[in-house]
Short mmCIF file of C-alpha atoms in Angstrom, two decimals:
data_model
loop_
_atom_site.label_atom_id
_atom_site.label_comp_id
_atom_site.label_asym_id
_atom_site.label_seq_id
_atom_site.Cartn_x
_atom_site.Cartn_y
_atom_site.Cartn_z
CA MET A 1 -15.53 -11.30 0.97
CA GLN A 2 -18.42 -10.17 3.13
CA VAL A 3 -19.09 -7.05 5.16
CA GLN A 4 -21.96 -6.63 7.58
CA VAL A 5 -24.16 -3.57 7.18
CA ARG A 6 -25.08 -2.28 10.61
CA ASP A 7 -27.95 0.13 11.23
CA ASN A 8 -28.50 0.51 7.47
CA ASN A 9 -25.16 2.37 7.27
CA VAL A 10 -24.15 1.42 3.73
CA ASP A 11 -21.47 4.12 3.48
CA GLN A 12 -19.56 2.70 6.42
CA ALA A 13 -19.90 -0.84 5.05
CA LEU A 14 -18.50 0.31 1.69
CA ARG A 15 -15.55 1.98 3.42
CA VAL A 16 -14.82 -1.22 5.35
CA LEU A 17 -15.11 -3.33 2.19
CA LYS A 18 -12.83 -0.99 0.25
CA LYS A 19 -10.23 -1.09 3.03
CA ARG A 20 -10.31 -4.90 3.12
CA LEU A 21 -9.98 -5.14 -0.66
CA GLN A 22 -7.05 -2.69 -0.52
CA ARG A 23 -5.30 -4.78 2.14
CA GLU A 24 -5.82 -7.98 0.14
CA GLY A 25 -4.30 -6.35 -2.94
CA VAL A 26 -7.38 -6.80 -5.12
CA PHE A 27 -7.16 -3.31 -6.63
CA ARG A 28 -3.49 -3.76 -7.45
CA GLU A 29 -4.22 -7.14 -9.02
CA MET A 30 -7.02 -5.64 -11.14
CA LYS A 31 -4.71 -2.86 -12.30
CA LEU A 32 -1.99 -5.36 -13.26
CA ARG A 33 -4.41 -7.67 -15.08
CA LYS A 34 -6.09 -4.88 -17.03
CA TYR A 35 -3.67 -5.52 -19.89
CA TYR A 36 -1.63 -8.54 -20.83
CA GLU A 37 1.88 -8.51 -19.43
CA LYS A 38 4.51 -10.59 -21.15
CA PRO A 39 6.21 -13.09 -18.81
CA SER A 40 9.58 -11.43 -19.39
CA GLU A 41 8.13 -8.03 -18.43
CA ALA A 42 6.51 -9.58 -15.35
CA ARG A 43 9.87 -10.99 -14.25
CA VAL A 44 11.55 -7.60 -14.71
CA ARG A 45 8.77 -5.86 -12.73
CA GLU A 46 8.83 -8.43 -9.93
CA LYS A 47 12.63 -8.21 -9.68
CA ALA A 48 12.46 -4.40 -9.48
CA GLU A 49 9.76 -4.65 -6.78
CA ALA A 50 11.92 -7.08 -4.80
CA ILE A 51 14.91 -4.71 -5.04
CA ARG A 52 12.74 -1.80 -3.85
CA ARG A 53 11.44 -3.85 -0.90
CA THR A 54 14.97 -4.92 0.06
CA ARG A 55 16.30 -1.36 -0.08
CA LYS A 56 13.36 -0.07 1.95
CA ALA A 57 13.87 -2.76 4.61
CA ALA A 58 17.60 -2.01 4.77
CA ARG A 59 16.90 1.72 5.09
CA LYS A 60 14.43 1.13 7.94
CA GLN A 61 16.90 -1.20 9.68
CA ALA A 62 19.67 1.43 9.38
CA ILE A 63 17.35 4.07 10.86
CA ARG A 64 16.49 1.76 13.77
CA GLU A 65 20.18 1.08 14.42
CA GLY A 66 20.98 4.77 14.24
CA LEU A 67 23.32 4.47 11.28
CA ILE A 68 21.39 7.10 9.32
CA ALA A 69 19.10 9.89 10.47
CA ALA A 70 15.37 9.47 10.14
CA PRO A 71 13.81 11.56 7.37
CA LYS A 72 12.19 14.80 8.43
CA PRO A 73 8.38 14.71 8.41
CA LYS A 74 6.78 16.52 5.49
CA GLU A 75 4.60 19.60 5.94
CA GLY A 76 1.08 18.63 6.96
CA ALA A 77 1.95 14.95 7.30
CA ALA A 78 0.76 14.89 10.91
CA THR A 79 -2.87 15.27 9.89
CA ARG A 80 -2.62 12.66 7.10
CA GLY A 81 -4.98 14.54 4.81
CA ARG A 82 -7.65 15.23 7.37
CA SER A 83 -8.93 18.78 7.51
CA ARG A 84 -10.40 19.94 10.77
#
């Protein structure tokens, strides 16, 4: 993966690289491969992840259809961690 450094701005290039690696799932993959995971444990984890994804998708679909109310936004969530 390559990132162009413009105007000798290495900090910005590192941020872009980190964001791309995050999107590709490289950090998650590194975390999972840090230790050996038995195939049976991997199957259990993957099944649990699939169940979580399915429930999340169903919850979002129900919110879109108006079957359940949307969750209330948390305090300070509008700024997403940015302090001004």
